[in-house]
Coordinates of C-alpha atoms and ligand atoms in Angstrom, one line a residue:
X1 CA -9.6 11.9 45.4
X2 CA -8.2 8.9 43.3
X3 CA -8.6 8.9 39.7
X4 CA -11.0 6.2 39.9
X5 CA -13.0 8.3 41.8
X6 CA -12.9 11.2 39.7
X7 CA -13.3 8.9 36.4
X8 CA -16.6 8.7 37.9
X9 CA -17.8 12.2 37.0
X10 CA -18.6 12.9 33.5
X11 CA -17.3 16.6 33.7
X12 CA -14.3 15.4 35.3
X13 CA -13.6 13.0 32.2
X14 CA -13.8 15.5 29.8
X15 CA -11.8 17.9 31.4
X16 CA -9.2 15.2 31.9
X17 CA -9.6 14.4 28.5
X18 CA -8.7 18.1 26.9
X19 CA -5.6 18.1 29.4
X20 CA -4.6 14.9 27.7
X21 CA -4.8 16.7 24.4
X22 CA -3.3 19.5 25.4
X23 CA -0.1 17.4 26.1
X24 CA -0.6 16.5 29.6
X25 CA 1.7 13.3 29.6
X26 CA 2.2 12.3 33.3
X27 CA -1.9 12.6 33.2
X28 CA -1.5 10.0 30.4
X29 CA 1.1 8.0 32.4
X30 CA -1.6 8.2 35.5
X31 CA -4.2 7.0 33.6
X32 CA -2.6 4.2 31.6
X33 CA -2.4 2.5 35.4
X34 CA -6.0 2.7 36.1
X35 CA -7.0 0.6 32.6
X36 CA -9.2 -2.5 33.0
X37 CA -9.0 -4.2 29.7
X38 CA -12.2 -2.9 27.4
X39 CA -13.1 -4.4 24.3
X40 CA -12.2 -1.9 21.4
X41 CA -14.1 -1.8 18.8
X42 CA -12.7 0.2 15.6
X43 CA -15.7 1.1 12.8
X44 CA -14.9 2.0 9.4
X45 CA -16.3 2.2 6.1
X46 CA -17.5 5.3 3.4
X47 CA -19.1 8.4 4.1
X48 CA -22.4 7.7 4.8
X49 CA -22.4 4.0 5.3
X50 CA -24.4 4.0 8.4
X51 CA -21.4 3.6 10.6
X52 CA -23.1 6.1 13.6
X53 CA -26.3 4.6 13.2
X54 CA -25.1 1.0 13.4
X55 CA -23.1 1.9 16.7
X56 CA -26.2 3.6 18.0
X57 CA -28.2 0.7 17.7
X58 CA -25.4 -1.5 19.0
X59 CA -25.0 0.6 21.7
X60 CA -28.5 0.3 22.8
X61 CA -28.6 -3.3 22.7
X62 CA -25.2 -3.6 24.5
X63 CA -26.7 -0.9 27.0
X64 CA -29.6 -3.3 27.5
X65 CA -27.6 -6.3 28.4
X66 CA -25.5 -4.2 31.2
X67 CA -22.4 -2.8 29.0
X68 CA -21.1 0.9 29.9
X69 CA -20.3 2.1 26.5
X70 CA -17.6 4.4 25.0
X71 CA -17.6 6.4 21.6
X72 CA -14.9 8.4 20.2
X73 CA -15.9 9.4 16.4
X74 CA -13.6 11.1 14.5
X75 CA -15.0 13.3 11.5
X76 CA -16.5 16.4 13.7
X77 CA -17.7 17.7 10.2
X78 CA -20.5 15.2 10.0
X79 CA -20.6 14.1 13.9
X80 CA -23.1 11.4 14.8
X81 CA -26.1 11.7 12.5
X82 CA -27.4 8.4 13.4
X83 CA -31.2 6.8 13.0
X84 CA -33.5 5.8 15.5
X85 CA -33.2 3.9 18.4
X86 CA -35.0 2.3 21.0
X87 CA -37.8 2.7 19.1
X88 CA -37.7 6.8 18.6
X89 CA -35.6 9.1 17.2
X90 CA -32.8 9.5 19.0
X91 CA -29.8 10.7 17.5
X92 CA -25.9 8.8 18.5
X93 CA -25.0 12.1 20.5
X94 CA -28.3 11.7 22.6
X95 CA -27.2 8.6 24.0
X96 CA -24.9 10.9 26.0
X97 CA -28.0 11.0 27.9
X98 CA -27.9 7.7 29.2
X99 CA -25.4 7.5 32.2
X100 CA -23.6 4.8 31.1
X101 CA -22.3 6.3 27.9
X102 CA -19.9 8.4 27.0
X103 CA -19.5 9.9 23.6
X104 CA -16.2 12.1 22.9
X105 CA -15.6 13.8 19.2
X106 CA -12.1 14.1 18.0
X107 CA -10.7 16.7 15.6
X108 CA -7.7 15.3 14.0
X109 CA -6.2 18.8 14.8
X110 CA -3.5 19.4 12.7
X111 CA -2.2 15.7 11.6
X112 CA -2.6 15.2 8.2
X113 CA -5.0 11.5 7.6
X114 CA -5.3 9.6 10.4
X115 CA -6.6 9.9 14.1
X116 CA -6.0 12.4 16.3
X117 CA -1.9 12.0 17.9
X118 CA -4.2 11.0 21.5
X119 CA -7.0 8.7 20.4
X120 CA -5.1 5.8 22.3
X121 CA -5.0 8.1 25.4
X122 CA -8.2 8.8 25.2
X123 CA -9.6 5.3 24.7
X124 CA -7.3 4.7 28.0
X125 CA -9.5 7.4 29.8
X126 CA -12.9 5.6 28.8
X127 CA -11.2 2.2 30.0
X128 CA -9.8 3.2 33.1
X129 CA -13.6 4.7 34.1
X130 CA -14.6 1.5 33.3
X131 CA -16.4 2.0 29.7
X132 CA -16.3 -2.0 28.7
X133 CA -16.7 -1.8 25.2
X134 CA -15.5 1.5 23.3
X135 CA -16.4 2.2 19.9
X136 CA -13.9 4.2 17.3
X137 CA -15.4 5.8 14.4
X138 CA -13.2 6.2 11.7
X139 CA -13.8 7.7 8.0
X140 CA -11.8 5.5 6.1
X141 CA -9.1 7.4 4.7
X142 CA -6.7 4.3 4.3
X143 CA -4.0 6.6 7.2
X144 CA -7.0 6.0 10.0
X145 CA -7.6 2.5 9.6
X146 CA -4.3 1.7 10.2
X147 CA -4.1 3.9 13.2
X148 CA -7.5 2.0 14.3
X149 CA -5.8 -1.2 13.8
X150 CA -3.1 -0.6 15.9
X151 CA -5.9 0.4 18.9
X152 CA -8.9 -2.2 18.5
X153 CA -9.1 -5.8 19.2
X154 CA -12.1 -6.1 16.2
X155 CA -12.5 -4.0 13.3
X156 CA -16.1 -3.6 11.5
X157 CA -15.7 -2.6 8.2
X158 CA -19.2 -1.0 6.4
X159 CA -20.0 -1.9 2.8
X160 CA -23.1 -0.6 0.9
X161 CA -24.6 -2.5 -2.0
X162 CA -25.2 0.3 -3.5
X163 CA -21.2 1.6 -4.2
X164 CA -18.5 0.2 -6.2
X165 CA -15.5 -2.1 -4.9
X166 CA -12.7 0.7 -6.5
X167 CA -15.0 3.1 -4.0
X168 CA -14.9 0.9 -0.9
X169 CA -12.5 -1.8 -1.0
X170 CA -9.2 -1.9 -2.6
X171 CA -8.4 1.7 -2.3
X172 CA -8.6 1.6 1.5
X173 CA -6.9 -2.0 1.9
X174 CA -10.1 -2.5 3.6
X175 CA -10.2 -6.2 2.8
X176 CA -6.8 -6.9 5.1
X177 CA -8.3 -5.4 7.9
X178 CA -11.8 -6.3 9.2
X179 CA -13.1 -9.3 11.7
X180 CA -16.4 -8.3 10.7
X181 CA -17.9 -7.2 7.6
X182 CA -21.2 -5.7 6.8
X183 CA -23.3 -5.2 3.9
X184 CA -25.4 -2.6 5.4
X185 CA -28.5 -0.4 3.2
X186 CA -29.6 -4.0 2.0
X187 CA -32.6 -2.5 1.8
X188 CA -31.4 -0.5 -1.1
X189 CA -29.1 -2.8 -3.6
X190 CA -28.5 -6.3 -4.0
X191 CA -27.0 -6.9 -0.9
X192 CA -26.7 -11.0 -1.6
X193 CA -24.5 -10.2 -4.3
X194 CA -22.2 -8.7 -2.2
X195 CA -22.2 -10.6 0.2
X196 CA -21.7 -13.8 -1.8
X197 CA -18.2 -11.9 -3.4
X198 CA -17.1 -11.1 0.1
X199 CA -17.1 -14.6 1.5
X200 CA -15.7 -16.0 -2.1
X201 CA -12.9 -12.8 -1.5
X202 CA -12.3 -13.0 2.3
X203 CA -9.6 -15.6 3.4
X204 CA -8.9 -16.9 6.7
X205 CA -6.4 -14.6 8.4
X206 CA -3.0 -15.6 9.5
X207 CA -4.1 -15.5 13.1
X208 CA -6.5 -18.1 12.4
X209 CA -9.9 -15.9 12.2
X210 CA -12.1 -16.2 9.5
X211 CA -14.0 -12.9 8.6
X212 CA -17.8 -12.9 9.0
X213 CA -19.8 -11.1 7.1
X214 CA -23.1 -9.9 7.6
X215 CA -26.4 -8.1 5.9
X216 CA -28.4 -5.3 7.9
X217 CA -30.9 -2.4 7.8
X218 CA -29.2 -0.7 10.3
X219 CA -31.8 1.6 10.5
X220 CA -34.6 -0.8 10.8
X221 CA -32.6 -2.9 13.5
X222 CA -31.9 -5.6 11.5
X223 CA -28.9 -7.7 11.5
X224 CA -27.9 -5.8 14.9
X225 CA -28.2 -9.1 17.1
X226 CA -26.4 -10.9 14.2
X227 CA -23.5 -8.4 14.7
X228 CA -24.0 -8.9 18.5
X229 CA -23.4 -12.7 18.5
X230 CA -20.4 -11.9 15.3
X231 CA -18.8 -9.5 18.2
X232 CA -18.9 -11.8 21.1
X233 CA -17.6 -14.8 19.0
X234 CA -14.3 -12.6 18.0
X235 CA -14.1 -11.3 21.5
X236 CA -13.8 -14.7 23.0
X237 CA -11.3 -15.6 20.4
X238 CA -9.2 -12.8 21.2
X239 CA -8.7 -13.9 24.2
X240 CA -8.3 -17.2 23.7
X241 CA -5.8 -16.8 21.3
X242 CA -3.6 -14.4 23.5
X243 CA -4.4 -11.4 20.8
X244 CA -6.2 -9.5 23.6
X245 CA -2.1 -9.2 25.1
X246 CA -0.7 -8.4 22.0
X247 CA -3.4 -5.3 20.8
X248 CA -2.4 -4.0 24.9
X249 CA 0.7 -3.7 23.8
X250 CA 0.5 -3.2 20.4
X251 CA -2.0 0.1 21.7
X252 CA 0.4 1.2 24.2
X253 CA 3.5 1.0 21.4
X254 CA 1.6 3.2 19.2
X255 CA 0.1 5.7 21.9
X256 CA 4.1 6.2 22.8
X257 CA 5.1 6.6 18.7
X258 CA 2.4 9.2 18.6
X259 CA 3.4 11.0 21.1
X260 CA 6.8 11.2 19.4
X261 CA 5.6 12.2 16.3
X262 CA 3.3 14.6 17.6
X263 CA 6.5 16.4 19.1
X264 CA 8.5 15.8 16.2
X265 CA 5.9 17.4 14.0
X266 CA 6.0 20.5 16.1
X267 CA 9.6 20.7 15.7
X268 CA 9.2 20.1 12.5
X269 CA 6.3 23.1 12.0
X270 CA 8.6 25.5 14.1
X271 CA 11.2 28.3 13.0
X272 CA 13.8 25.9 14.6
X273 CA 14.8 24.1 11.8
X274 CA 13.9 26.7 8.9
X275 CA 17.7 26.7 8.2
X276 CA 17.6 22.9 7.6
X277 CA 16.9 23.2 4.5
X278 CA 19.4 25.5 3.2
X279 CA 22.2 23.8 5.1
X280 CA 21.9 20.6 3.6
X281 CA 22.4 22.4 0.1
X282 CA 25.5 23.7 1.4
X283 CA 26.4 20.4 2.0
X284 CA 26.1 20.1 5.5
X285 CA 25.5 16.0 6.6
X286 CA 22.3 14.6 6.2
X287 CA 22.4 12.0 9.2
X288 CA 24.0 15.4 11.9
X289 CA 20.9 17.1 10.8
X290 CA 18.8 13.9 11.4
X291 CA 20.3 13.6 14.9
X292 CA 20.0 17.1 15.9
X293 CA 16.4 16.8 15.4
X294 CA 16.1 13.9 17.1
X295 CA 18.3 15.3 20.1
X296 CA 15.4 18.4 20.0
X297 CA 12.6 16.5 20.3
X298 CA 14.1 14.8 23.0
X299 CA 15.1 17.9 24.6
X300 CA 14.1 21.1 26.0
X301 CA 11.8 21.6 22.6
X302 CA 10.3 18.2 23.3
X303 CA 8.7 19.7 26.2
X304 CA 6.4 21.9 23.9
X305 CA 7.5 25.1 25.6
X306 CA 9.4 26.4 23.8
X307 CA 7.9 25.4 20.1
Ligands
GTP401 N1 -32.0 3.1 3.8 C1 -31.1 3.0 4.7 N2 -30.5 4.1 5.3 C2 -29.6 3.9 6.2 C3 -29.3 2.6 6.7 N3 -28.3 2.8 7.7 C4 -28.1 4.1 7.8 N4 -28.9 4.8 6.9 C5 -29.0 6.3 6.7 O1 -27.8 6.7 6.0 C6 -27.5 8.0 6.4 C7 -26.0 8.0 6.9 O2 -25.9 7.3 8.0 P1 -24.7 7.5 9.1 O3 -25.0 6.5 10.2 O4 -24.7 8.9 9.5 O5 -23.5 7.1 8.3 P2 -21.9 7.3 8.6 O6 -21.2 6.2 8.0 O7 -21.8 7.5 10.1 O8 -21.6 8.7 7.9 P3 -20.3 9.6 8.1 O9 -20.1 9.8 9.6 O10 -20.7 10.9 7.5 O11 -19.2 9.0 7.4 C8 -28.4 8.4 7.5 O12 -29.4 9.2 7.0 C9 -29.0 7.1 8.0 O13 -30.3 7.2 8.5 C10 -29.9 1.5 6.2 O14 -29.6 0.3 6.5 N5 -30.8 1.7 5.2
MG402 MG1 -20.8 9.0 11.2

């Protein structure tokens, strides 16, 4: 069987998936192949913002127009604890019912802020099975939005009316990196308020694309067609623009510098260079001890069997 044709079974994907987490690189390199081009489509904002409910309910209106959808969310403390949608209560993890989802929690096991070292890999697994549009959920810790940024073509980022800028905006450096803002719980703060300040705030980005911003109820459906429409409009512009090349490549540049780091981390973690330390008092040189670590990493320690 090809991988296309394995891609095809749920089971298979997640077992594919742990291999790829467990370091299974020429699995990576097979899969990376097999990608189609997927929209990517990173989500961030506070705790609590309503970033699993609003990708529910997009979900289920993508899912209604055709769209296979993939979800990777990151916090596994608080996974998926989304509203409604279609019209009962049905949580973000029970769209895993629907066959043409596919819902995968990450732990950032071990790496300290940030995504998970294989979230690129793993977004290249929902592409290559043909997912269209994949969602990232990200908490916001300033480290993950950066990672995010490097992997999705559009980045939502969540506001509540209800929270402070210090809370939500400048600490992240959230106002740099959203295509799409929203002002979501309007139904519980003056929303107009905040919106007005974000379209006096937001600038037109050096790429050309000025950020849109947009109220919902996420949990009453509303605004979701509005951020339907907002989604489509930056998608066609990122590929008109030749952006949709550059985030391949920028996506593949970081999946291969986490890799590295992931190994180098080990190294770093590992009784291997305990001595390091004291060596360098004794005056060894800085930049040999650099190299040699680099050489390791690149070596038989690289290979994570030894580590
Ligand atoms: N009143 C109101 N509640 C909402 C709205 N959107 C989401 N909620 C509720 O807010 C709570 C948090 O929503 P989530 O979607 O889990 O938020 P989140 O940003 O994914 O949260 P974390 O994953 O923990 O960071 C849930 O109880 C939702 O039902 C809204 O527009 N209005
Ligand atoms: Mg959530």
């Amino acid at each position: 069987m090809n991988i296309e044709e394995i891609l095809l079974d749920k089971k298979e994907m997640s077992k594919i998936m742990t291999r790829i987490e467990n370091g299974d690189e020429d699995l990576s390199s097979e899969i990376l192949k097999h990608i189609k081009g997927a929209r990517i489509i990173g989500v961030t904002g506070v705790p609590g913002s309503g970033k699993s409910t609003l990708i529910t309910k997009l979900s289920s209106r993508l899912l209604e127009k055709g769209h296979r959808i993939g979800i990777i969310g990151v916090d596994p403390s608080s996974p998926f604890s989304g509203g409604a949608v279609l019209g009962d209560r049905v949580r973000m993890k029970d769209l895993n019912r629907f066959e043409n989802v596919f819902i995968r929690s990450i732990s950032t096991r071990g790496k300290i802020g940030g995504l998970s070292y294989y979230t690129a890999d793993l977004v290249n697994v929902l592409d290559a099975a043909g997912y269209d549009t994949i969602f990232i959920e990200t908490v916001g810790t300033g480290q993950d939005e950066v990672d995010v940024f490097n992997i999705a073509h559009t980045i939502i980022v969540l506001q509540v009316p209800t929270l402070g800028d210090e809370v939500q905006i400048i600490k992240a450096g959230q106002l740099e990196i959203g295509d799409i803002y929203i002002v979501n719980k309007a139904d519980q703060g003056p929303a107009d308020e905040k919106i007005k300040e974000l379209n006096l705030i937001l600038k037109k980005r050096e790429n050309g694309w000025q950020p849109l911003v947009i109220k919902t109820v996420a949990v009453k459906n509303v605004g979701i067609e509005e951020i339907i429409n907002a989604l489509d409009e930056h998608w066609n512009f990122v590929k008109e623009t030749g952006l949709f090349k550059r985030k391949i490549n920028s996506r593949i540049k970081y999946m291969l510098k986490q890799h590295a780091l992931e190994k180098l981390d080990k190294i770093m973690e590992s009784e291997v260079v305990d001595s390091y330390a004291e060596q360098i008092i004794k005056g060894r040189n800085m930049h040999e001890i650099v190299n040699e670590i680099i050489n390791k990493v690149g070596g038989e320690y690289g290979k994570g069997g030894i580590v």
